[in-house]
Coordinates of C-alpha atoms in Angstrom, one line a residue:
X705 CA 61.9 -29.5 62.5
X706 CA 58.9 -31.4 61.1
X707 CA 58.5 -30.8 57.1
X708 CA 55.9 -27.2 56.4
X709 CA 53.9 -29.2 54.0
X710 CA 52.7 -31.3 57.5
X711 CA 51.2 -28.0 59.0
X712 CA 47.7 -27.7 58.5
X713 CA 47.6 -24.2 56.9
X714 CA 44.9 -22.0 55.0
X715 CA 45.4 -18.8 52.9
X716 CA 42.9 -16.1 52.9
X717 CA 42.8 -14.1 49.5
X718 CA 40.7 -11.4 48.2
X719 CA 39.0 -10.6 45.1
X720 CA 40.7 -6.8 45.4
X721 CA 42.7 -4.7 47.6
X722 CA 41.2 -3.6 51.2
X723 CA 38.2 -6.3 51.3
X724 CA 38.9 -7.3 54.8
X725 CA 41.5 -9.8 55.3
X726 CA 43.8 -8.5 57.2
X727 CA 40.8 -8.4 59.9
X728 CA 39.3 -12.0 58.9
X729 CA 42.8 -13.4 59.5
X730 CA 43.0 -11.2 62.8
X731 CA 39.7 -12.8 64.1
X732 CA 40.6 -16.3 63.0
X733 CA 43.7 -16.3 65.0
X734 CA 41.8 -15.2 68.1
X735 CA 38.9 -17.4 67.4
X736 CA 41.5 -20.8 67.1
X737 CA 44.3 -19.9 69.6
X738 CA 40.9 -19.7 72.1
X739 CA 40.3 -23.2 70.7
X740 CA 44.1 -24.6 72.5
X741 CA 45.5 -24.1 68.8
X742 CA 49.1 -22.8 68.5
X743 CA 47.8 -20.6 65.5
X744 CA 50.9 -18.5 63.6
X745 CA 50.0 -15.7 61.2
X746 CA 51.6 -15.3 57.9
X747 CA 51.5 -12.6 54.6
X748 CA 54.5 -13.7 52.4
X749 CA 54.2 -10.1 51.3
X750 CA 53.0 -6.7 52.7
X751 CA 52.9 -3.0 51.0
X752 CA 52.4 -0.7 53.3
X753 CA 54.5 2.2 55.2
X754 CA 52.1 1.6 59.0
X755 CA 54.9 -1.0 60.5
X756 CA 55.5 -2.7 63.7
X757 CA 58.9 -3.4 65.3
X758 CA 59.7 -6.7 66.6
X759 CA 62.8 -8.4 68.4
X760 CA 64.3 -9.6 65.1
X761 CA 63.1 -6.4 62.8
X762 CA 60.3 -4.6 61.2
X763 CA 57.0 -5.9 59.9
X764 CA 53.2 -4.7 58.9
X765 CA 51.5 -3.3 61.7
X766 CA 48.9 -6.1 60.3
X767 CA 50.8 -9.1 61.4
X768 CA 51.5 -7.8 64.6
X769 CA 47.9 -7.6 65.1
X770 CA 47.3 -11.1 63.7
X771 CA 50.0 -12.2 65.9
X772 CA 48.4 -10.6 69.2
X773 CA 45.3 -12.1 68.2
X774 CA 46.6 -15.4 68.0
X775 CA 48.2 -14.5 71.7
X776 CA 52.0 -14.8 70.2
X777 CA 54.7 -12.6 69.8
X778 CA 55.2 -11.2 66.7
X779 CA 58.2 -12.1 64.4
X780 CA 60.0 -11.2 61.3
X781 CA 58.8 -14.5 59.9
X782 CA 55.5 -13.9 60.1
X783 CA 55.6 -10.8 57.2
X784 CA 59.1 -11.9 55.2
X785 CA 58.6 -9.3 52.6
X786 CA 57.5 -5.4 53.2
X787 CA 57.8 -3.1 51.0
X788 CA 57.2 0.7 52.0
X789 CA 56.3 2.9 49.3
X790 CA 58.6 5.7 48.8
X791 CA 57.0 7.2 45.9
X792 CA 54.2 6.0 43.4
X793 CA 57.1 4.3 41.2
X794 CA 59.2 2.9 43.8
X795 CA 59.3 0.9 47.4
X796 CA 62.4 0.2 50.3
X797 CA 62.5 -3.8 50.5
X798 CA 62.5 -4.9 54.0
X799 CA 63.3 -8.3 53.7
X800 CA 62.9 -10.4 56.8
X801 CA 63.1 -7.6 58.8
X802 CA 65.7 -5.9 57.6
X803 CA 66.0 -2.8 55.1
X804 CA 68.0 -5.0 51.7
X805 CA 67.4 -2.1 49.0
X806 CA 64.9 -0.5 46.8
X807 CA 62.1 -2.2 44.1
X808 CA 61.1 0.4 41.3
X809 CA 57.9 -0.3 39.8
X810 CA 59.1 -0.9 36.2
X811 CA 61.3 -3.8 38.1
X812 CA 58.5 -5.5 39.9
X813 CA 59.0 -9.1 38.2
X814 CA 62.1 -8.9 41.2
X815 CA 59.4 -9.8 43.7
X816 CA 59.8 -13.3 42.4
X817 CA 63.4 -13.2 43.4
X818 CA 62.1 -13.0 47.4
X819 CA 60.4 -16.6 46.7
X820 CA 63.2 -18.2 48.9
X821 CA 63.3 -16.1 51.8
X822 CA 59.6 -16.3 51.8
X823 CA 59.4 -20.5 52.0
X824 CA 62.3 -20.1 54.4
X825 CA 59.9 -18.1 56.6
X826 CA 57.5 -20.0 56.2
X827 CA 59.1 -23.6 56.9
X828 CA 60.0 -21.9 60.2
X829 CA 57.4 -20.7 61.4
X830 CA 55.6 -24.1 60.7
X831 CA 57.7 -25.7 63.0
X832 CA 55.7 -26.6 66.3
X833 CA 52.2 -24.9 65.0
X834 CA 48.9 -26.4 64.8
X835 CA 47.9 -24.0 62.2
X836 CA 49.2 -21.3 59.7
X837 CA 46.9 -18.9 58.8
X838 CA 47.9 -17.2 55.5
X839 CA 46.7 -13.7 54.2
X840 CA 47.1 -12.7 50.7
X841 CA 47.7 -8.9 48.7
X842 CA 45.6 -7.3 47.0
X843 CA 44.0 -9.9 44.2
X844 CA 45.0 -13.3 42.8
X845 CA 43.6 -12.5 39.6
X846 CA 45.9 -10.1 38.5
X847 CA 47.2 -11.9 35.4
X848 CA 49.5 -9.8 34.6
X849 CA 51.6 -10.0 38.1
X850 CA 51.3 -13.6 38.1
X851 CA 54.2 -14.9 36.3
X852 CA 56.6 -13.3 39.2
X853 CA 53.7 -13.7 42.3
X854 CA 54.9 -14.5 45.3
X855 CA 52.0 -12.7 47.5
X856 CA 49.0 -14.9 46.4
X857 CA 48.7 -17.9 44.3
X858 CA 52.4 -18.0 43.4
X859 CA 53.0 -19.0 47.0
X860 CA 50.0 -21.1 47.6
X861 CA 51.4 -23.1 44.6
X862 CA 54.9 -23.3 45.8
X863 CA 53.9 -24.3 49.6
X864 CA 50.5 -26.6 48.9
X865 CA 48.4 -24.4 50.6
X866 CA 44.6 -24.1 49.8
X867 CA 42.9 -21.0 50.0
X868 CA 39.4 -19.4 50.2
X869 CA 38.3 -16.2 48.2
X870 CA 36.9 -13.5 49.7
X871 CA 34.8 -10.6 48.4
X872 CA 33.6 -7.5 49.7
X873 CA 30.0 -6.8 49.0
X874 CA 30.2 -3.2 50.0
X875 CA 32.2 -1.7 47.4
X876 CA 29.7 -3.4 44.9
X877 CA 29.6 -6.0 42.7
X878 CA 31.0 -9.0 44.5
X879 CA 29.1 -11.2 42.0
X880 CA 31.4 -10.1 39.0
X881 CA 34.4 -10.0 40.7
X882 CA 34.0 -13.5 42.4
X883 CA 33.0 -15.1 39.4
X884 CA 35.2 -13.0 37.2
X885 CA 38.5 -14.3 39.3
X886 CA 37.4 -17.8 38.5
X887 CA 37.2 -16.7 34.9
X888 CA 40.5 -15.3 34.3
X889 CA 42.6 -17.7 36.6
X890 CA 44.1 -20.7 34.9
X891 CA 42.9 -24.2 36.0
X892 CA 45.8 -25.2 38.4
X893 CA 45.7 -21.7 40.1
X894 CA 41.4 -22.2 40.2
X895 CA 42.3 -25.5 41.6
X896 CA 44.2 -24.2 44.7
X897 CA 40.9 -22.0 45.6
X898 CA 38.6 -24.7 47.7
X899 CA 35.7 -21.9 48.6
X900 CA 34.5 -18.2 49.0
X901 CA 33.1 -15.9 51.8
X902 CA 31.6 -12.9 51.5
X903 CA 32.6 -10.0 53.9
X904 CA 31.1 -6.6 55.0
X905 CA 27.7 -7.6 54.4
X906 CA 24.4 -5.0 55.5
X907 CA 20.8 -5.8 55.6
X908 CA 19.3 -9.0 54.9
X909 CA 21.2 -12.3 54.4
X910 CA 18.6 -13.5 53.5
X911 CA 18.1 -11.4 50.3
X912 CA 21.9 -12.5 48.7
X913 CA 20.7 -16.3 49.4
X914 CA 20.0 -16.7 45.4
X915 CA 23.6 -15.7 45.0
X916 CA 25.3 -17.8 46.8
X917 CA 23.9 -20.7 44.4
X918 CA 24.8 -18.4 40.9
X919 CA 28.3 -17.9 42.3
X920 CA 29.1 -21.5 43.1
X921 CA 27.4 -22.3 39.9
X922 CA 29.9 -20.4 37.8
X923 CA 32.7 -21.9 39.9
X924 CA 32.0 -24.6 41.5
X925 CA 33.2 -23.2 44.9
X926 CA 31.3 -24.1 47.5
X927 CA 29.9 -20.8 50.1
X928 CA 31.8 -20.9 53.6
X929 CA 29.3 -18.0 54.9
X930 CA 28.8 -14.3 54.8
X931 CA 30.4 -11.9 57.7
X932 CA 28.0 -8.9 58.6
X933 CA 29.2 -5.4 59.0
X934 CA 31.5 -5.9 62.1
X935 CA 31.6 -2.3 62.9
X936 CA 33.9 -2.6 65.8
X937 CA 36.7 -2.7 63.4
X938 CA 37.4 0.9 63.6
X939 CA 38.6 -0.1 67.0
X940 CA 41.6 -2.2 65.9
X941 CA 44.1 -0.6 64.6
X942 CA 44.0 0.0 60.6
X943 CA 46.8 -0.9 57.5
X944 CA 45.8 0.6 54.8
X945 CA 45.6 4.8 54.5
X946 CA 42.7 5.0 52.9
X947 CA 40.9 3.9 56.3
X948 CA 42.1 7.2 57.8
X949 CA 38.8 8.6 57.3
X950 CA 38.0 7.1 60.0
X951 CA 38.5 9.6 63.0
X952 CA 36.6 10.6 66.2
X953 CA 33.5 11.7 65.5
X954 CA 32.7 15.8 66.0
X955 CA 31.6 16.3 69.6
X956 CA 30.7 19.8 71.3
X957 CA 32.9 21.4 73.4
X958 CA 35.9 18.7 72.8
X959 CA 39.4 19.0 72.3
X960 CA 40.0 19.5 68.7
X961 CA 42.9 17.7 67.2
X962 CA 44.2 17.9 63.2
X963 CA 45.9 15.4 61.3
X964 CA 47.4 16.7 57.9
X965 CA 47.2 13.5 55.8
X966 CA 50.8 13.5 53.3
X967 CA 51.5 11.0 50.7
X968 CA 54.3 9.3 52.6
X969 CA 52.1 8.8 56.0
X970 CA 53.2 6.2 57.9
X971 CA 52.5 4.3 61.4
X972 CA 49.5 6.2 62.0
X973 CA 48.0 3.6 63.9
X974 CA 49.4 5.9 66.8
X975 CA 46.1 7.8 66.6
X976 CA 44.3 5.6 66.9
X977 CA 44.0 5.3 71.2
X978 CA 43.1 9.1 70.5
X979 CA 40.1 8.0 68.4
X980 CA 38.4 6.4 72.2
X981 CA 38.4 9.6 74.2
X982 CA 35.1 10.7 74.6
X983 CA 36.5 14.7 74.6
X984 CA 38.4 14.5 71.7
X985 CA 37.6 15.3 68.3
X986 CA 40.4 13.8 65.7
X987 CA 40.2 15.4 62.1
X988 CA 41.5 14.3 59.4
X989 CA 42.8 16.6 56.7
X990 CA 43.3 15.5 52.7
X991 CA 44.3 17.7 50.4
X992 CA 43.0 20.6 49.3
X993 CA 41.6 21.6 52.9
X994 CA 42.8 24.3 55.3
X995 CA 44.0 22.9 59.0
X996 CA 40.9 23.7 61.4
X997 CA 41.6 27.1 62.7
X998 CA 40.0 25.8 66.1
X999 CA 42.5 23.3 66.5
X1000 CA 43.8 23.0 69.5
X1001 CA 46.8 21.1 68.7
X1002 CA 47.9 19.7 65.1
X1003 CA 49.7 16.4 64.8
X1004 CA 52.2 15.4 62.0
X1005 CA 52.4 11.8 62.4
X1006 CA 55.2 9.9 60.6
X1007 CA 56.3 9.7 57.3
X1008 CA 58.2 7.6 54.7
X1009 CA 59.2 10.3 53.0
X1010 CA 60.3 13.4 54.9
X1011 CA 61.4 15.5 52.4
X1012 CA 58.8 14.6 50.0
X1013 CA 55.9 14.9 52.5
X1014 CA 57.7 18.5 53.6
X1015 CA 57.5 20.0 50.1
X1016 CA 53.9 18.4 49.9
X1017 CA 53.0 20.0 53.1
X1018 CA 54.2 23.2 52.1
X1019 CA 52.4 22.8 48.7
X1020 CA 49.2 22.5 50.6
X1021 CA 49.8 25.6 52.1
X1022 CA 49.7 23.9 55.5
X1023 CA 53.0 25.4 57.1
X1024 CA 51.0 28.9 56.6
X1025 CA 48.3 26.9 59.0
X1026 CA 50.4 25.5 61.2
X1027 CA 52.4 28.5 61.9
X1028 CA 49.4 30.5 62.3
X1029 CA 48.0 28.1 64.9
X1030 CA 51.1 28.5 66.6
X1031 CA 51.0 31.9 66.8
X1032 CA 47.4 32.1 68.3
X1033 CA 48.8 29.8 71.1
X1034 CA 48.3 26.2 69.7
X1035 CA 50.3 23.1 70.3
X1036 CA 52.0 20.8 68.0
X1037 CA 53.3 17.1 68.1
X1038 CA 55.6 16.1 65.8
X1039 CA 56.2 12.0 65.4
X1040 CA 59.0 10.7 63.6
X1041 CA 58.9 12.1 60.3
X1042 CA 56.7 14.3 61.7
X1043 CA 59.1 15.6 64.5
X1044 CA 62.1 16.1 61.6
X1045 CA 59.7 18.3 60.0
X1046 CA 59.6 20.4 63.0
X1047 CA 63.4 21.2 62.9
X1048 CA 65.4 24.1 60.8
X1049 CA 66.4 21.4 58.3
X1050 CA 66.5 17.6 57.0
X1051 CA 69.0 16.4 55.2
X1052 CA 69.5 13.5 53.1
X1053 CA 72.7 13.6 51.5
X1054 CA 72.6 9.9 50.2
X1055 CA 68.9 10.3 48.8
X1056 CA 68.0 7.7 50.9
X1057 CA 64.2 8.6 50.9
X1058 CA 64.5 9.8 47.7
X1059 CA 66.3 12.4 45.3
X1060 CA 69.7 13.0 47.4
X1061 CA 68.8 17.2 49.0
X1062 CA 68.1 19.4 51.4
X1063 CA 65.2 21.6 52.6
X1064 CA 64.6 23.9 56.1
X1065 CA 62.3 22.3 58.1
X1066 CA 59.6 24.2 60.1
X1067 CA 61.6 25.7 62.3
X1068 CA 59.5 25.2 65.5
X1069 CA 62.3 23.0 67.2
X1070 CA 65.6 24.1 67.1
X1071 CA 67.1 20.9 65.5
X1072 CA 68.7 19.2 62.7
X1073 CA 67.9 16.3 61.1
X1074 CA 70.5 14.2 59.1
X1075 CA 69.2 10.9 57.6
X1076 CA 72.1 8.0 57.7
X1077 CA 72.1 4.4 56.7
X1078 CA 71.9 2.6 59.6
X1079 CA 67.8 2.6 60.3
X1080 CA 66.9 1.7 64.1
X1081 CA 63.8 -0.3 64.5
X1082 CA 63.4 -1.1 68.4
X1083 CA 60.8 -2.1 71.3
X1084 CA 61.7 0.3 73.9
X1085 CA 60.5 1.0 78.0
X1086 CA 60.0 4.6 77.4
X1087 CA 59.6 7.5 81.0
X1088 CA 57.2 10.6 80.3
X1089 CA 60.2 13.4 81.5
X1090 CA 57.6 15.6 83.5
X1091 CA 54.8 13.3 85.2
X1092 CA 57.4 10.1 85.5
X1093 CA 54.8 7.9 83.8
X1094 CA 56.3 5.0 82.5
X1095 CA 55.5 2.5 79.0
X1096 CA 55.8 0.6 75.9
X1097 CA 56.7 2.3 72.7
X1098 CA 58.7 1.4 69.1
X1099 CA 61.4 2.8 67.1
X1100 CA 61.7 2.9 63.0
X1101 CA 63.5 5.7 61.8
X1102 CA 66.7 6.8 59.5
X1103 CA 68.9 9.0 61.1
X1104 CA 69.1 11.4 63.8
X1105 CA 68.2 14.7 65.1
X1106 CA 70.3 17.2 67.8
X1107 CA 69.9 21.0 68.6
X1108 CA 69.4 23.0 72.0
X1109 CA 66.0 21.9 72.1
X1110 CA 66.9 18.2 73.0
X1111 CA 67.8 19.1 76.1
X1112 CA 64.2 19.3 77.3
X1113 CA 63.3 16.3 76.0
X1114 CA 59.9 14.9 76.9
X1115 CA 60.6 11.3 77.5
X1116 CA 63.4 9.3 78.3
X1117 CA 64.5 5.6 76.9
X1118 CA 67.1 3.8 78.8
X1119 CA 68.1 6.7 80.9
X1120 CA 69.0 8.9 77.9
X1121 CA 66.7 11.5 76.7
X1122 CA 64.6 11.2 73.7
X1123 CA 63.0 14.2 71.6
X1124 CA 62.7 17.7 72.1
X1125 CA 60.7 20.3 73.4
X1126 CA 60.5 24.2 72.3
X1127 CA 61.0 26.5 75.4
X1128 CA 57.4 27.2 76.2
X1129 CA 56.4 23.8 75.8
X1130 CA 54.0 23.9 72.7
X1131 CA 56.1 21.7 70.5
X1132 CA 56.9 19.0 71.0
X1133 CA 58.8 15.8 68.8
X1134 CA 59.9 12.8 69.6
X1135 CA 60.9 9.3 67.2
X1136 CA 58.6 7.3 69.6
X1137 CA 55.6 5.3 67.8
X1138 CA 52.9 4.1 70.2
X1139 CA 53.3 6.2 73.2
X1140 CA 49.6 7.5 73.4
X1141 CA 49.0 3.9 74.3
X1142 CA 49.9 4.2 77.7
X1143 CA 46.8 5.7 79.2
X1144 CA 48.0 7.3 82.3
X1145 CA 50.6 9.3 80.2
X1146 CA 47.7 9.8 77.2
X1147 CA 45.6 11.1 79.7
X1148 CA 47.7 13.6 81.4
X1149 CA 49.0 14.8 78.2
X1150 CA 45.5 15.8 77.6
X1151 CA 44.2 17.0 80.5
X1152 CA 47.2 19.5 80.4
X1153 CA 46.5 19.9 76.8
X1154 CA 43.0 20.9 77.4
X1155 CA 43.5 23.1 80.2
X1156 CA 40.5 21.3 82.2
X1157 CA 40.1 17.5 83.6
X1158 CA 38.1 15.2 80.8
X1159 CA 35.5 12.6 81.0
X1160 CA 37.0 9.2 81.4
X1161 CA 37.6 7.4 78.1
X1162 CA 38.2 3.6 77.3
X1163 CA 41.7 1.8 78.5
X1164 CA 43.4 1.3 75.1
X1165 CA 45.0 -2.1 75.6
X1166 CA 41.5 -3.4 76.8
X1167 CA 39.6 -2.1 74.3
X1168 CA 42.0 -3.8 71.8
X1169 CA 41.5 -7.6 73.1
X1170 CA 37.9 -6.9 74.2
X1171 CA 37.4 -6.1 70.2
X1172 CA 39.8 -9.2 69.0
X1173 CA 37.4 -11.3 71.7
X1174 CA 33.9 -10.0 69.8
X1175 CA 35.6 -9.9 66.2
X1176 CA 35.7 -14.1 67.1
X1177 CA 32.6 -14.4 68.5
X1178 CA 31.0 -12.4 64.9
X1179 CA 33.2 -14.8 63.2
X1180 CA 32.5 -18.0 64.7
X1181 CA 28.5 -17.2 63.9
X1182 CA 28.9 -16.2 60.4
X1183 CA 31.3 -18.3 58.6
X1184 CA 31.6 -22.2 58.5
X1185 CA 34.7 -22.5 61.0
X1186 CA 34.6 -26.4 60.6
X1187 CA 34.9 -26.4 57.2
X1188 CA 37.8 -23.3 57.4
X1189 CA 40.0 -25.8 59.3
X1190 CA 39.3 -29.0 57.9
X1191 CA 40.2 -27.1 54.8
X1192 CA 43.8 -26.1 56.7
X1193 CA 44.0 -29.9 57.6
X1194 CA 43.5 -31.5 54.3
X1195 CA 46.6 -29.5 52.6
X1196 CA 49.7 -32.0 51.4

């Protein structure tokens, strides 16, 4: 194995949480593996509860995409540290992949602990690549995290790998908060930053020209270009919660689908094939606001915290909803989390979610949950029980459910069935993440759903690489590529 420090490498940073580099670092990979490069993504460390399951473990759903892009499979190395929010004081540490205990806010100076596994990850996936392309969390200048960083400059210190800054001009004042970085870093962290881009850009480059010069003359960073709007990117699928906004757009006389968004959401990057059909309306619904009474099915997606995100939902008043929909005839799909809520109870007698308790479930399946140590995180073939279409899907779930209503199960894995199904058919659960992928069994579901055949919509999987293909392209135009890698290639 050839030393890390020998692989070109490049880190992406950002002057703030949610600026775009997950996707920059997605559209680099594509751009350079198209190039003959053996391009490997990295983020020593991830916070978010939307994961992926690979071969060795679990990582962010953000690697994984990275790590298509770059036409690899994904692996535990490439994300060594996630931690899943359980509450806002407290995260489960998944450490290389594998669940290694909990991080409480007030002990966060522990990240620095993770510092070995994290160069261990990195040194292998070095091995045999032409190019490591790095993505920081959230922002480098946050003084008072540095001491214990391991996510931004704390690595890129520790591993010899420059970076490039990045600020997002939509949310405002990218000026201030480019310059502003520079100001409060201290002079061997400024030195590891070799550049800055700007991302999310509207209007006329032209106009932010004058910028360019006062940014670079406050920090003597050099511009490495300015990335238009690449509004595609609700196409790929999203890390970060707050982009949930993002649904299908209203359209008249389509299916209606609700969303309730709670606290502990999680993997709900399995709406997002939904968001492509042309006759179907996805709504979102935050807090505060009733489920659509016009709904004609509600979904609760996964969760982090199922009993947490149960009392939430019943808090919200949306149990009254959802039970009323049910009664005028509607459907529900419970996933994961979402399918434990739809049992008589959930149980977590070791408080592994949380506070150690109890609480009856929906009571639309006749199941019970019990969550249990041992946490299954799988790639699985998965068989749609009724039309025989077959698939891909995932596993990442605590514990187990069993009642009468397994025995109709909708799909089967491995021969065995999986999930459960009320006698009429209108609920329905299952711990399967990703199965609306599959669009023969997305669009049957529908169809049957609806009542009534629907207007084609767009093959999933296509869409995906068609949008990682143009995400390059945009790329390629608007920043200085050369420069990026010659960057990568000058590290020691």
């Amino acid at each position: 194995m050839r030393s890390s420090r020998s692989t070109p490498a490049l880190m992406l940073l950002g002057t703030g949480s949610n600026v775009g580099k997950s996707l920059l670092v997605a559209g680099l990979c594509r751009l350079f593996a198209d190039r003959g490069l053996k391009v490997r993504p990295f983020k020593p460390q991830n916070m978010s509860n939307n994961a992926a399951a690979t071969a060795q473990g679990e990582i962010g759903r953000a690697q994984a995409l990275q790590a298509r892009a770059a036409r690899i499979a994904a692996h535990v190395d490439m994300n060594p540290v996630l931690l899943k929010p359980e509450s806002e004081r407290g995260s489960q540490i998944i450490l290389q992949g594998r669940v290694a205990g909990h991080l409480s806010s007030g002990d966060f100076s522990r990240r620095g602990d993770f510092l070995p596994k994290v160069l261990e990850s990195f040194e292998r996936l070095s091995d045999g690549a032409d190019l490591i392309l790095v993505e920081g969390a959230g922002s480098p200048a946050e003084t008072n995290l540095r001491a214990r960083d391991i996510a931004n400059l704390g690595f890129a210190r520790a591993a010899g790998v420059p970076a490039v800054l990045v600020g997002d001009i939509d949310r405002g004042g990218v000026i201030a908060s480019l310059v502003g970085s520079h100001a409060v870093l201290d002079a061997e962290d400024r030195a590891m930053i070799r550049g800055f881009a700007i991302n999310r850009f509207r209007g006329d480059v032209g106009l932010f020209t004058p910028a360019l010069d006062t940014i670079t003359r406050a920090t003597g960073w050099p511009s490495l270009g300015i990335v238009p709007w690449f509004a595609e990117a609700a196409r790929l699928p999203a890390e970060d919660a707050l982009d949930l906004a993002r649904g299908a757009p209203a359209r008249a006389g389509a299916l209606k689908i609700a969303v309730p968004v709670l606290p502990g959401i999680a993997n709900f990057d399995d709406l997002d094939p939904l968001k492509l059909e042309p006759g179907v309306e996805l709504v979102f619904v935050g807090p505060g606001s009733a489920l659509p009474g016009d709904a004609a099915l509600v979904i609760l997606p996964g969760s982090k915290t199922t009993l947490r995100d149960l009392a939430r939902l019943r808090e919200e008043g949306w149990d009254i909803d959802i039970l009323a929909h049910r009664r005028r005839g509607g459907h529900v799909l419970g996933l994961c989390g979402g399918y434990q809520m739809l049992g008589t109870i959930v149980r977590d007698p070791l408080g592994l979610e949380g506070p150690a308790g109890a609480a009856p479930g929906l009571g639309l399946l006749d199941i019970e949950t019990e969550l249990t140590p041992d946490k299954t995180v799988r790639e699985v073939a998965v068989e749609h029980s009724e039309s025989g279409t077959t698939g891909r899907a995932y596993e990442i779930h605590l514990g187990a459910s069993h009642g009468p209503d397994r025995a109709r199960a909708p799909f089967s894995v491995d021969g065995r069935p999986e999930g459960a199904r009320s006698a009429d058919g209108r609920v329905v659960g299952t711990y399967l993440h990703g199965v609306l992928t599959s669009d023969s069994l997305r669009r049957a579901w529908l169809e049957d759903l609806a009542g009534k055949p629907l207007a084609a919509g767009q093959a999933y999987e296509p869409a995906v690489e068609a949008t990682l293909d143009r995400l390059a392209e945009h790329l390629e135009r608007h920043l200085d590529t050369a420069a990026l890698l010659e960057l990568a290639r000058s590290r020691s």
